[in-house]
Protein backbone atom coordinates (compact mmCIF):
# COMPACT_ATOMS: atom_id res chain seq x y z
CA UNK A 1 0.00 0.00 0.00
CA UNK A 2 1.44 3.42 -0.94
CA UNK A 3 2.56 5.56 1.99
CA UNK A 4 0.07 8.34 1.22
CA UNK A 5 -2.85 5.92 0.99
CA UNK A 6 -1.76 4.24 4.21
CA UNK A 7 -1.57 7.60 5.96
CA UNK A 8 -5.06 8.57 4.75
CA UNK A 9 -6.40 5.19 5.84
CA UNK A 10 -4.95 5.62 9.32
CA UNK A 11 -6.36 9.15 9.58
CA UNK A 12 -9.83 7.70 8.94
CA UNK A 13 -9.46 4.75 11.31
CA UNK A 14 -7.79 6.42 14.29
CA UNK A 15 -10.86 8.46 15.32
CA UNK A 16 -12.86 5.22 15.40
CA UNK A 17 -10.42 3.88 18.00
CA UNK A 18 -11.07 6.85 20.25
CA UNK A 19 -13.17 5.61 23.20
CA UNK A 20 -15.28 8.77 23.25
CA UNK A 21 -16.09 8.43 19.54
CA UNK A 22 -17.05 4.77 19.97
CA UNK A 23 -19.20 5.50 23.03
CA UNK A 24 -20.94 8.44 21.38
CA UNK A 25 -21.71 6.33 18.29
CA UNK A 26 -23.17 3.60 20.50
CA UNK A 27 -25.25 6.19 22.34
CA UNK A 28 -26.50 7.70 19.06
CA UNK A 29 -27.55 4.25 17.84
CA UNK A 30 -29.41 3.50 21.08
CA UNK A 31 -31.16 6.87 20.91
CA UNK A 32 -32.35 6.07 17.40
CA UNK A 33 -33.61 2.62 18.41
CA UNK A 34 -35.35 4.00 21.49
CA UNK A 35 -37.21 6.59 19.43
CA UNK A 36 -38.15 4.16 16.66
CA UNK A 37 -39.13 0.98 18.53
CA UNK A 38 -42.30 0.53 20.52
CA UNK A 39 -45.90 -0.59 20.15
CA UNK A 40 -45.93 1.56 17.01
CA UNK A 41 -42.75 1.30 14.94
CA UNK A 42 -41.52 4.53 13.38
CA UNK A 43 -39.29 3.88 10.34
CA UNK A 44 -35.95 5.76 10.44
CA UNK A 45 -36.85 7.86 7.39
CA UNK A 46 -40.19 8.85 8.90
CA UNK A 47 -38.44 9.50 12.21
CA UNK A 48 -36.09 12.01 10.58
CA UNK A 49 -38.99 13.64 8.77
CA UNK A 50 -40.94 13.95 12.01
CA UNK A 51 -37.99 15.47 13.86
CA UNK A 52 -37.40 17.96 11.05
CA UNK A 53 -41.10 18.85 10.90
CA UNK A 54 -41.57 17.54 7.36
CA UNK A 55 -43.85 14.64 8.32
CA UNK A 56 -47.57 14.93 7.63
CA UNK A 57 -48.52 12.25 10.18
CA UNK A 58 -50.10 13.67 13.33
CA UNK A 59 -49.89 10.21 14.91
CA UNK A 60 -46.12 9.97 14.51
CA UNK A 61 -45.68 13.53 15.78
CA UNK A 62 -47.73 12.82 18.90
CA UNK A 63 -45.93 9.53 19.61
CA UNK A 64 -42.49 11.04 19.10
CA UNK A 65 -42.78 14.40 20.88
CA UNK A 66 -45.24 13.52 23.66
CA UNK A 67 -44.26 9.92 24.49
CA UNK A 68 -41.03 8.58 23.01
CA UNK A 69 -38.75 11.62 23.24
CA UNK A 70 -39.36 12.48 26.92
CA UNK A 71 -39.05 8.81 27.86
CA UNK A 72 -35.85 8.37 25.88
CA UNK A 73 -34.33 11.50 27.41
CA UNK A 74 -35.30 10.39 30.92
CA UNK A 75 -33.89 6.88 30.46
CA UNK A 76 -30.62 8.23 29.04
CA UNK A 77 -30.21 10.65 31.94
CA UNK A 78 -30.95 7.94 34.51
CA UNK A 79 -28.45 5.54 32.92
CA UNK A 80 -25.79 8.25 32.89
CA UNK A 81 -26.45 9.02 36.55
CA UNK A 82 -26.30 5.41 37.74
CA UNK A 83 -23.15 4.55 35.79
CA UNK A 84 -21.37 7.76 36.76
CA UNK A 85 -22.16 7.32 40.44
CA UNK A 86 -21.20 3.63 40.28
CA UNK A 87 -17.77 4.48 38.87
CA UNK A 88 -17.30 7.13 41.56
CA UNK A 89 -18.31 4.78 44.40
CA UNK A 90 -15.97 2.08 43.11
CA UNK A 91 -13.08 4.50 43.01
CA UNK A 92 -13.92 6.05 46.38
CA UNK A 93 -14.16 2.74 48.24
CA UNK A 94 -11.49 1.10 46.02
CA UNK A 95 -13.91 -1.78 45.66
CA UNK A 96 -15.21 -3.27 42.39
CA UNK A 97 -18.62 -4.08 43.89
CA UNK A 98 -19.48 -0.60 45.15
CA UNK A 99 -22.56 -0.14 42.99
CA UNK A 100 -25.41 2.15 44.13
CA UNK A 101 -27.78 -0.81 44.03
CA UNK A 102 -25.54 -3.36 45.77
CA UNK A 103 -24.44 -1.12 48.64
CA UNK A 104 -27.99 -0.06 49.36
CA UNK A 105 -27.82 3.58 48.25
CA UNK A 106 -30.57 3.09 45.67
CA UNK A 107 -32.86 1.45 48.23
CA UNK A 108 -32.17 4.22 50.70
CA UNK A 109 -32.98 6.82 48.07
CA UNK A 110 -36.13 4.88 47.20
CA UNK A 111 -37.22 5.04 50.83
CA UNK A 112 -36.83 8.81 50.86
CA UNK A 113 -38.75 9.13 47.62
CA UNK A 114 -41.61 6.98 48.93
CA UNK A 115 -41.75 9.05 52.13
CA UNK A 116 -42.14 12.19 50.05
CA UNK A 117 -44.68 10.50 47.79
CA UNK A 118 -46.73 9.27 50.75
CA UNK A 119 -47.08 12.84 51.97
CA UNK A 120 -48.24 14.18 48.59
CA UNK A 121 -47.92 12.43 45.23
CA UNK A 122 -45.71 14.58 42.98
CA UNK A 123 -48.02 15.71 40.19
CA UNK A 124 -46.82 19.30 40.37
CA UNK A 125 -43.45 20.70 39.32
CA UNK A 126 -42.76 21.61 42.94
CA UNK A 127 -43.43 18.00 43.94
CA UNK A 128 -41.10 16.73 41.24
CA UNK A 129 -38.34 18.91 42.65
CA UNK A 130 -39.03 17.93 46.28
CA UNK A 131 -38.92 14.15 45.87
CA UNK A 132 -35.21 14.01 44.83
CA UNK A 133 -34.30 16.13 47.84
CA UNK A 134 -35.89 13.63 50.21
CA UNK A 135 -34.21 10.76 48.35
CA UNK A 136 -30.88 12.61 48.51
CA UNK A 137 -31.01 12.93 52.30
CA UNK A 138 -31.80 9.26 52.84
CA UNK A 139 -29.15 8.18 50.31
CA UNK A 140 -26.50 10.15 52.21
CA UNK A 141 -27.60 8.47 55.42
CA UNK A 142 -27.42 5.09 53.71
CA UNK A 143 -23.87 5.69 52.46
CA UNK A 144 -22.79 6.72 55.95
CA UNK A 145 -24.36 3.65 57.59
CA UNK A 146 -22.96 1.17 55.06
CA UNK A 147 -19.46 2.65 55.15
CA UNK A 148 -19.43 2.79 58.96
CA UNK A 149 -20.60 -0.80 59.33
CA UNK A 150 -18.26 -2.21 56.66
CA UNK A 151 -15.16 -0.19 57.61
CA UNK A 152 -12.49 -2.20 59.44
CA UNK A 153 -9.17 -0.60 60.24
CA UNK A 154 -8.08 1.31 57.19
CA UNK A 155 -10.03 -0.62 54.56
CA UNK A 156 -13.50 -1.65 53.47
CA UNK A 157 -13.39 -5.39 52.62
CA UNK A 158 -15.59 -6.57 49.76
CA UNK A 159 -17.49 -9.08 51.90
CA UNK A 160 -18.22 -6.50 54.58
CA UNK A 161 -19.39 -3.98 52.01
CA UNK A 162 -21.81 -6.45 50.41
CA UNK A 163 -23.19 -7.67 53.74
CA UNK A 164 -23.61 -4.15 55.09
CA UNK A 165 -25.28 -3.08 51.85
CA UNK A 166 -27.67 -6.04 51.95
CA UNK A 167 -28.58 -5.38 55.57
CA UNK A 168 -29.22 -1.66 55.16
CA UNK A 169 -31.00 -2.23 51.84
CA UNK A 170 -33.29 -4.84 53.40
CA UNK A 171 -34.17 -2.45 56.19
CA UNK A 172 -34.92 0.34 53.73
CA UNK A 173 -37.01 -1.94 51.51
CA UNK A 174 -39.00 -3.12 54.55
CA UNK A 175 -39.81 0.45 55.54
CA UNK A 176 -40.69 1.24 51.94
CA UNK A 177 -43.07 -1.74 51.77
CA UNK A 178 -44.67 -0.70 55.05
CA UNK A 179 -45.33 2.82 53.74
CA UNK A 180 -46.76 1.41 50.52
CA UNK A 181 -49.14 -0.88 52.43
CA UNK A 182 -50.39 2.11 54.38
CA UNK A 183 -50.90 4.09 51.18
CA UNK A 184 -54.53 4.60 50.19
CA UNK A 185 -53.99 4.92 46.45
CA UNK A 186 -51.73 4.29 43.46
CA UNK A 187 -50.03 1.26 45.03
CA UNK A 188 -49.78 -0.44 41.63
CA UNK A 189 -48.02 2.58 40.19
CA UNK A 190 -45.60 2.65 43.14
CA UNK A 191 -44.80 -1.05 42.70
CA UNK A 192 -44.02 -0.50 39.04
CA UNK A 193 -41.83 2.43 40.02
CA UNK A 194 -39.89 0.30 42.53
CA UNK A 195 -39.22 -2.30 39.83
CA UNK A 196 -37.56 0.30 37.68
CA UNK A 197 -40.50 1.44 35.61
CA UNK A 198 -40.50 4.92 34.13
CA UNK A 199 -43.90 5.93 35.47
CA UNK A 200 -43.43 9.70 35.16
CA UNK A 201 -43.04 9.91 31.39
CA UNK A 202 -43.31 13.62 30.81
CA UNK A 203 -41.21 16.61 29.96
CA UNK A 204 -41.81 17.93 33.50
CA UNK A 205 -40.01 14.92 35.00
CA UNK A 206 -37.12 15.17 32.56
CA UNK A 207 -36.65 18.89 33.07
CA UNK A 208 -36.86 18.50 36.84
CA UNK A 209 -34.14 15.83 36.74
CA UNK A 210 -31.65 17.86 34.69
CA UNK A 211 -30.51 20.38 37.37
CA UNK A 212 -29.60 17.63 39.84
CA UNK A 213 -27.67 15.63 37.26
CA UNK A 214 -25.97 18.66 35.75
CA UNK A 215 -24.59 19.60 39.16
CA UNK A 216 -23.76 16.08 40.35
CA UNK A 217 -22.27 14.61 37.16
CA UNK A 218 -20.22 17.72 36.39
CA UNK A 219 -18.76 17.53 39.88
CA UNK A 220 -17.93 13.83 39.47
CA UNK A 221 -16.17 14.48 36.16
CA UNK A 222 -13.91 17.03 37.84
CA UNK A 223 -13.06 14.59 40.68
CA UNK A 224 -11.28 12.20 38.29
CA UNK A 225 -7.80 13.32 39.37
CA UNK A 226 -8.71 13.01 43.06
CA UNK A 227 -10.07 9.50 42.49
CA UNK A 228 -6.81 8.54 40.77
CA UNK A 229 -4.85 9.67 43.83
CA UNK A 230 -7.20 7.87 46.24
CA UNK A 231 -6.30 4.56 44.59
CA UNK A 232 -2.90 4.79 46.31
CA UNK A 233 -4.50 5.00 49.75
CA UNK A 234 -5.44 7.94 51.95
CA UNK A 235 -1.97 8.53 53.39
CA UNK A 236 -0.15 8.58 50.08
CA UNK A 237 -2.89 10.69 48.47
CA UNK A 238 -2.45 13.23 51.27
CA UNK A 239 1.32 13.24 50.72
CA UNK A 240 0.67 14.03 47.05
CA UNK A 241 -1.21 17.13 48.08
CA UNK A 242 -4.83 15.95 48.11
CA UNK A 243 -7.20 17.10 50.83
CA UNK A 244 -8.56 13.59 51.37
CA UNK A 245 -11.46 14.44 53.67
CA UNK A 246 -12.76 17.20 51.44
CA UNK A 247 -12.35 15.09 48.27
CA UNK A 248 -14.25 12.16 49.80
CA UNK A 249 -17.02 14.45 51.03
CA UNK A 250 -17.46 16.01 47.59
CA UNK A 251 -17.49 12.61 45.83
CA UNK A 252 -20.02 11.11 48.26
CA UNK A 253 -22.35 14.11 48.04
CA UNK A 254 -22.19 14.29 44.23
CA UNK A 255 -22.62 10.52 43.70
CA UNK A 256 -25.47 10.34 46.21
CA UNK A 257 -27.19 13.34 44.61
CA UNK A 258 -27.29 11.84 41.12
CA UNK A 259 -28.30 8.41 42.47
CA UNK A 260 -31.15 9.94 44.46
CA UNK A 261 -32.35 11.97 41.48
CA UNK A 262 -32.29 8.91 39.21
CA UNK A 263 -34.17 6.74 41.70
CA UNK A 264 -36.77 9.46 42.30
CA UNK A 265 -37.83 9.55 38.66
CA UNK A 266 -37.15 6.00 37.44
CA UNK A 267 -37.34 3.75 40.47
CA UNK A 268 -34.71 1.31 41.69
CA UNK A 269 -32.72 0.09 38.69
CA UNK A 270 -29.90 -2.24 39.62
CA UNK A 271 -26.50 -3.19 38.24
CA UNK A 272 -26.05 -0.38 35.69
CA UNK A 273 -23.53 1.23 38.03
CA UNK A 274 -21.72 -2.11 38.30
CA UNK A 275 -21.66 -3.27 34.68
CA UNK A 276 -20.80 -0.10 32.78
CA UNK A 277 -17.73 1.06 34.78
CA UNK A 278 -16.29 -2.46 34.59
CA UNK A 279 -16.68 -2.61 30.83
CA UNK A 280 -15.07 0.82 30.46
CA UNK A 281 -12.25 -0.15 32.82
CA UNK A 282 -11.51 -3.38 30.95
CA UNK A 283 -11.53 -1.76 27.52
CA UNK A 284 -9.97 1.64 28.19
CA UNK A 285 -8.11 1.55 31.50
CA UNK A 286 -8.48 2.80 35.05
CA UNK A 287 -7.76 6.52 34.65
CA UNK A 288 -10.79 8.12 36.32
CA UNK A 289 -10.37 11.29 34.29
CA UNK A 290 -11.61 9.22 31.35
CA UNK A 291 -13.46 6.48 33.20
CA UNK A 292 -16.07 8.79 34.75
CA UNK A 293 -17.19 10.58 31.53
CA UNK A 294 -17.04 7.35 29.52
CA UNK A 295 -19.17 5.60 32.14
CA UNK A 296 -21.70 8.43 31.98
CA UNK A 297 -22.04 8.11 28.20
CA UNK A 298 -21.95 4.30 28.32
CA UNK A 299 -24.55 4.17 31.08
CA UNK A 300 -26.97 6.18 28.97
CA UNK A 301 -26.46 3.81 26.01
CA UNK A 302 -26.74 0.62 28.10
CA UNK A 303 -29.94 1.64 29.88
CA UNK A 304 -31.51 2.74 26.60
CA UNK A 305 -30.72 -0.70 25.18
CA UNK A 306 -32.26 -2.37 28.25
CA UNK A 307 -35.35 -0.19 27.88
CA UNK A 308 -35.74 -1.19 24.23
CA UNK A 309 -35.53 -4.87 25.25
CA UNK A 310 -38.12 -4.25 27.95
CA UNK A 311 -40.55 -3.00 25.30
CA UNK A 312 -40.15 -5.89 22.85
CA UNK A 313 -39.27 -9.00 24.87
CA UNK A 314 -42.96 -9.78 25.57
CA UNK A 315 -45.69 -9.24 22.97
CA UNK A 316 -48.37 -6.71 23.94
CA UNK A 317 -46.70 -6.13 27.29
CA UNK A 318 -43.87 -4.00 28.64
CA UNK A 319 -41.50 -5.11 31.39
CA UNK A 320 -40.09 -2.69 33.96
CA UNK A 321 -36.56 -1.92 32.82
CA UNK A 322 -35.24 -2.85 36.28
CA UNK A 323 -36.14 -6.49 35.62
CA UNK A 324 -34.06 -6.50 32.44
CA UNK A 325 -31.01 -4.99 34.14
CA UNK A 326 -31.33 -7.44 37.04
CA UNK A 327 -31.42 -10.44 34.70
CA UNK A 328 -28.23 -9.24 33.01
CA UNK A 329 -26.57 -7.85 36.11
CA UNK A 330 -26.85 -10.81 38.49
CA UNK A 331 -24.56 -13.13 36.43
CA UNK A 332 -22.18 -10.21 35.85
CA UNK A 333 -22.07 -9.58 39.60
CA UNK A 334 -21.11 -13.21 40.26
CA UNK A 335 -18.37 -12.99 37.64
CA UNK A 336 -16.96 -9.80 39.19
CA UNK A 337 -17.13 -11.32 42.68
CA UNK A 338 -15.19 -14.38 41.56
CA UNK A 339 -12.68 -12.25 39.64
CA UNK A 340 -12.11 -9.96 42.63
CA UNK A 341 -11.41 -12.96 44.87
CA UNK A 342 -8.96 -14.51 42.42
CA UNK A 343 -7.10 -11.35 41.38
CA UNK A 344 -7.61 -8.89 44.23
CA UNK A 345 -9.82 -5.84 44.08
CA UNK A 346 -8.42 -4.52 40.76
mmCIF file with all atom_site columns, C-alpha atoms in Angstrom, residues 44-146:
data_model
loop_
_atom_site.group_PDB
_atom_site.id
_atom_site.type_symbol
_atom_site.label_atom_id
_atom_site.label_alt_id
_atom_site.label_comp_id
_atom_site.label_asym_id
_atom_site.label_entity_id
_atom_site.label_seq_id
_atom_site.pdbx_PDB_ins_code
_atom_site.Cartn_x
_atom_site.Cartn_y
_atom_site.Cartn_z
_atom_site.occupancy
_atom_site.B_iso_or_equiv
_atom_site.pdbx_formal_charge
_atom_site.auth_seq_id
_atom_site.auth_comp_id
_atom_site.auth_asym_id
_atom_site.auth_atom_id
_atom_site.pdbx_PDB_model_num
ATOM 1   C CA . UNK A 1 44  ? -35.953 5.759  10.440 1.00 0.00 ? 44  UNK A CA 1
ATOM 2   C CA . UNK A 1 45  ? -36.854 7.862  7.391  1.00 0.00 ? 45  UNK A CA 1
ATOM 3   C CA . UNK A 1 46  ? -40.188 8.852  8.904  1.00 0.00 ? 46  UNK A CA 1
ATOM 4   C CA . UNK A 1 47  ? -38.444 9.497  12.212 1.00 0.00 ? 47  UNK A CA 1
ATOM 5   C CA . UNK A 1 48  ? -36.094 12.009 10.577 1.00 0.00 ? 48  UNK A CA 1
ATOM 6   C CA . UNK A 1 49  ? -38.989 13.644 8.766  1.00 0.00 ? 49  UNK A CA 1
ATOM 7   C CA . UNK A 1 50  ? -40.939 13.948 12.010 1.00 0.00 ? 50  UNK A CA 1
ATOM 8   C CA . UNK A 1 51  ? -37.994 15.474 13.856 1.00 0.00 ? 51  UNK A CA 1
ATOM 9   C CA . UNK A 1 52  ? -37.402 17.963 11.045 1.00 0.00 ? 52  UNK A CA 1
ATOM 10  C CA . UNK A 1 53  ? -41.100 18.853 10.902 1.00 0.00 ? 53  UNK A CA 1
ATOM 11  C CA . UNK A 1 54  ? -41.573 17.545 7.357  1.00 0.00 ? 54  UNK A CA 1
ATOM 12  C CA . UNK A 1 55  ? -43.849 14.645 8.317  1.00 0.00 ? 55  UNK A CA 1
ATOM 13  C CA . UNK A 1 56  ? -47.568 14.931 7.626  1.00 0.00 ? 56  UNK A CA 1
ATOM 14  C CA . UNK A 1 57  ? -48.522 12.253 10.177 1.00 0.00 ? 57  UNK A CA 1
ATOM 15  C CA . UNK A 1 58  ? -50.103 13.668 13.328 1.00 0.00 ? 58  UNK A CA 1
ATOM 16  C CA . UNK A 1 59  ? -49.892 10.207 14.913 1.00 0.00 ? 59  UNK A CA 1
ATOM 17  C CA . UNK A 1 60  ? -46.122 9.967  14.511 1.00 0.00 ? 60  UNK A CA 1
ATOM 18  C CA . UNK A 1 61  ? -45.680 13.530 15.779 1.00 0.00 ? 61  UNK A CA 1
ATOM 19  C CA . UNK A 1 62  ? -47.725 12.815 18.897 1.00 0.00 ? 62  UNK A CA 1
ATOM 20  C CA . UNK A 1 63  ? -45.933 9.531  19.609 1.00 0.00 ? 63  UNK A CA 1
ATOM 21  C CA . UNK A 1 64  ? -42.490 11.042 19.105 1.00 0.00 ? 64  UNK A CA 1
ATOM 22  C CA . UNK A 1 65  ? -42.780 14.397 20.880 1.00 0.00 ? 65  UNK A CA 1
ATOM 23  C CA . UNK A 1 66  ? -45.236 13.522 23.662 1.00 0.00 ? 66  UNK A CA 1
ATOM 24  C CA . UNK A 1 67  ? -44.262 9.916  24.488 1.00 0.00 ? 67  UNK A CA 1
ATOM 25  C CA . UNK A 1 68  ? -41.026 8.582  23.009 1.00 0.00 ? 68  UNK A CA 1
ATOM 26  C CA . UNK A 1 69  ? -38.748 11.620 23.236 1.00 0.00 ? 69  UNK A CA 1
ATOM 27  C CA . UNK A 1 70  ? -39.363 12.485 26.925 1.00 0.00 ? 70  UNK A CA 1
ATOM 28  C CA . UNK A 1 71  ? -39.053 8.814  27.857 1.00 0.00 ? 71  UNK A CA 1
ATOM 29  C CA . UNK A 1 72  ? -35.846 8.374  25.879 1.00 0.00 ? 72  UNK A CA 1
ATOM 30  C CA . UNK A 1 73  ? -34.326 11.500 27.411 1.00 0.00 ? 73  UNK A CA 1
ATOM 31  C CA . UNK A 1 74  ? -35.298 10.390 30.917 1.00 0.00 ? 74  UNK A CA 1
ATOM 32  C CA . UNK A 1 75  ? -33.893 6.879  30.464 1.00 0.00 ? 75  UNK A CA 1
ATOM 33  C CA . UNK A 1 76  ? -30.623 8.225  29.038 1.00 0.00 ? 76  UNK A CA 1
ATOM 34  C CA . UNK A 1 77  ? -30.210 10.646 31.942 1.00 0.00 ? 77  UNK A CA 1
ATOM 35  C CA . UNK A 1 78  ? -30.948 7.939  34.511 1.00 0.00 ? 78  UNK A CA 1
ATOM 36  C CA . UNK A 1 79  ? -28.451 5.538  32.920 1.00 0.00 ? 79  UNK A CA 1
ATOM 37  C CA . UNK A 1 80  ? -25.794 8.253  32.892 1.00 0.00 ? 80  UNK A CA 1
ATOM 38  C CA . UNK A 1 81  ? -26.452 9.015  36.550 1.00 0.00 ? 81  UNK A CA 1
ATOM 39  C CA . UNK A 1 82  ? -26.298 5.407  37.738 1.00 0.00 ? 82  UNK A CA 1
ATOM 40  C CA . UNK A 1 83  ? -23.146 4.546  35.795 1.00 0.00 ? 83  UNK A CA 1
ATOM 41  C CA . UNK A 1 84  ? -21.373 7.758  36.759 1.00 0.00 ? 84  UNK A CA 1
ATOM 42  C CA . UNK A 1 85  ? -22.159 7.317  40.439 1.00 0.00 ? 85  UNK A CA 1
ATOM 43  C CA . UNK A 1 86  ? -21.202 3.635  40.279 1.00 0.00 ? 86  UNK A CA 1
ATOM 44  C CA . UNK A 1 87  ? -17.773 4.477  38.871 1.00 0.00 ? 87  UNK A CA 1
ATOM 45  C CA . UNK A 1 88  ? -17.298 7.133  41.563 1.00 0.00 ? 88  UNK A CA 1
ATOM 46  C CA . UNK A 1 89  ? -18.307 4.783  44.401 1.00 0.00 ? 89  UNK A CA 1
ATOM 47  C CA . UNK A 1 90  ? -15.974 2.077  43.107 1.00 0.00 ? 90  UNK A CA 1
ATOM 48  C CA . UNK A 1 91  ? -13.075 4.503  43.006 1.00 0.00 ? 91  UNK A CA 1
ATOM 49  C CA . UNK A 1 92  ? -13.919 6.051  46.377 1.00 0.00 ? 92  UNK A CA 1
ATOM 50  C CA . UNK A 1 93  ? -14.158 2.738  48.235 1.00 0.00 ? 93  UNK A CA 1
ATOM 51  C CA . UNK A 1 94  ? -11.492 1.096  46.017 1.00 0.00 ? 94  UNK A CA 1
ATOM 52  C CA . UNK A 1 95  ? -13.909 -1.785 45.664 1.00 0.00 ? 95  UNK A CA 1
ATOM 53  C CA . UNK A 1 96  ? -15.214 -3.274 42.394 1.00 0.00 ? 96  UNK A CA 1
ATOM 54  C CA . UNK A 1 97  ? -18.623 -4.080 43.890 1.00 0.00 ? 97  UNK A CA 1
ATOM 55  C CA . UNK A 1 98  ? -19.484 -0.598 45.154 1.00 0.00 ? 98  UNK A CA 1
ATOM 56  C CA . UNK A 1 99  ? -22.558 -0.145 42.991 1.00 0.00 ? 99  UNK A CA 1
ATOM 57  C CA . UNK A 1 100 ? -25.407 2.155  44.130 1.00 0.00 ? 100 UNK A CA 1
ATOM 58  C CA . UNK A 1 101 ? -27.780 -0.814 44.035 1.00 0.00 ? 101 UNK A CA 1
ATOM 59  C CA . UNK A 1 102 ? -25.536 -3.362 45.770 1.00 0.00 ? 102 UNK A CA 1
ATOM 60  C CA . UNK A 1 103 ? -24.435 -1.117 48.636 1.00 0.00 ? 103 UNK A CA 1
ATOM 61  C CA . UNK A 1 104 ? -27.991 -0.056 49.361 1.00 0.00 ? 104 UNK A CA 1
ATOM 62  C CA . UNK A 1 105 ? -27.818 3.583  48.255 1.00 0.00 ? 105 UNK A CA 1
ATOM 63  C CA . UNK A 1 106 ? -30.571 3.094  45.671 1.00 0.00 ? 106 UNK A CA 1
ATOM 64  C CA . UNK A 1 107 ? -32.856 1.448  48.228 1.00 0.00 ? 107 UNK A CA 1
ATOM 65  C CA . UNK A 1 108 ? -32.173 4.222  50.702 1.00 0.00 ? 108 UNK A CA 1
ATOM 66  C CA . UNK A 1 109 ? -32.977 6.817  48.067 1.00 0.00 ? 109 UNK A CA 1
ATOM 67  C CA . UNK A 1 110 ? -36.126 4.883  47.204 1.00 0.00 ? 110 UNK A CA 1
ATOM 68  C CA . UNK A 1 111 ? -37.224 5.041  50.832 1.00 0.00 ? 111 UNK A CA 1
ATOM 69  C CA . UNK A 1 112 ? -36.826 8.811  50.859 1.00 0.00 ? 112 UNK A CA 1
ATOM 70  C CA . UNK A 1 113 ? -38.751 9.133  47.616 1.00 0.00 ? 113 UNK A CA 1
ATOM 71  C CA . UNK A 1 114 ? -41.608 6.977  48.928 1.00 0.00 ? 114 UNK A CA 1
ATOM 72  C CA . UNK A 1 115 ? -41.746 9.050  52.128 1.00 0.00 ? 115 UNK A CA 1
ATOM 73  C CA . UNK A 1 116 ? -42.141 12.189 50.048 1.00 0.00 ? 116 UNK A CA 1
ATOM 74  C CA . UNK A 1 117 ? -44.685 10.498 47.788 1.00 0.00 ? 117 UNK A CA 1
ATOM 75  C CA . UNK A 1 118 ? -46.728 9.268  50.750 1.00 0.00 ? 118 UNK A CA 1
ATOM 76  C CA . UNK A 1 119 ? -47.083 12.842 51.969 1.00 0.00 ? 119 UNK A CA 1
ATOM 77  C CA . UNK A 1 120 ? -48.236 14.181 48.593 1.00 0.00 ? 120 UNK A CA 1
ATOM 78  C CA . UNK A 1 121 ? -47.918 12.429 45.229 1.00 0.00 ? 121 UNK A CA 1
ATOM 79  C CA . UNK A 1 122 ? -45.708 14.584 42.978 1.00 0.00 ? 122 UNK A CA 1
ATOM 80  C CA . UNK A 1 123 ? -48.017 15.706 40.194 1.00 0.00 ? 123 UNK A CA 1
ATOM 81  C CA . UNK A 1 124 ? -46.820 19.301 40.373 1.00 0.00 ? 124 UNK A CA 1
ATOM 82  C CA . UNK A 1 125 ? -43.448 20.700 39.321 1.00 0.00 ? 125 UNK A CA 1
ATOM 83  C CA . UNK A 1 126 ? -42.762 21.610 42.942 1.00 0.00 ? 126 UNK A CA 1
ATOM 84  C CA . UNK A 1 127 ? -43.427 18.002 43.941 1.00 0.00 ? 127 UNK A CA 1
ATOM 85  C CA . UNK A 1 128 ? -41.099 16.732 41.239 1.00 0.00 ? 128 UNK A CA 1
ATOM 86  C CA . UNK A 1 129 ? -38.341 18.912 42.654 1.00 0.00 ? 129 UNK A CA 1
ATOM 87  C CA . UNK A 1 130 ? -39.030 17.933 46.281 1.00 0.00 ? 130 UNK A CA 1
ATOM 88  C CA . UNK A 1 131 ? -38.918 14.147 45.875 1.00 0.00 ? 131 UNK A CA 1
ATOM 89  C CA . UNK A 1 132 ? -35.214 14.011 44.825 1.00 0.00 ? 132 UNK A CA 1
ATOM 90  C CA . UNK A 1 133 ? -34.300 16.134 47.842 1.00 0.00 ? 133 UNK A CA 1
ATOM 91  C CA . UNK A 1 134 ? -35.895 13.627 50.206 1.00 0.00 ? 134 UNK A CA 1
ATOM 92  C CA . UNK A 1 135 ? -34.212 10.763 48.347 1.00 0.00 ? 135 UNK A CA 1
ATOM 93  C CA . UNK A 1 136 ? -30.877 12.607 48.512 1.00 0.00 ? 136 UNK A CA 1
ATOM 94  C CA . UNK A 1 137 ? -31.006 12.929 52.296 1.00 0.00 ? 137 UNK A CA 1
ATOM 95  C CA . UNK A 1 138 ? -31.804 9.256  52.838 1.00 0.00 ? 138 UNK A CA 1
ATOM 96  C CA . UNK A 1 139 ? -29.150 8.180  50.310 1.00 0.00 ? 139 UNK A CA 1
ATOM 97  C CA . UNK A 1 140 ? -26.498 10.152 52.213 1.00 0.00 ? 140 UNK A CA 1
ATOM 98  C CA . UNK A 1 141 ? -27.603 8.473  55.423 1.00 0.00 ? 141 UNK A CA 1
ATOM 99  C CA . UNK A 1 142 ? -27.419 5.086  53.714 1.00 0.00 ? 142 UNK A CA 1
ATOM 100 C CA . UNK A 1 143 ? -23.867 5.687  52.462 1.00 0.00 ? 143 UNK A CA 1
ATOM 101 C CA . UNK A 1 144 ? -22.788 6.724  55.947 1.00 0.00 ? 144 UNK A CA 1
ATOM 102 C CA . UNK A 1 145 ? -24.356 3.653  57.589 1.00 0.00 ? 145 UNK A CA 1
ATOM 103 C CA . UNK A 1 146 ? -22.960 1.166  55.065 1.00 0.00 ? 146 UNK A CA 1
#
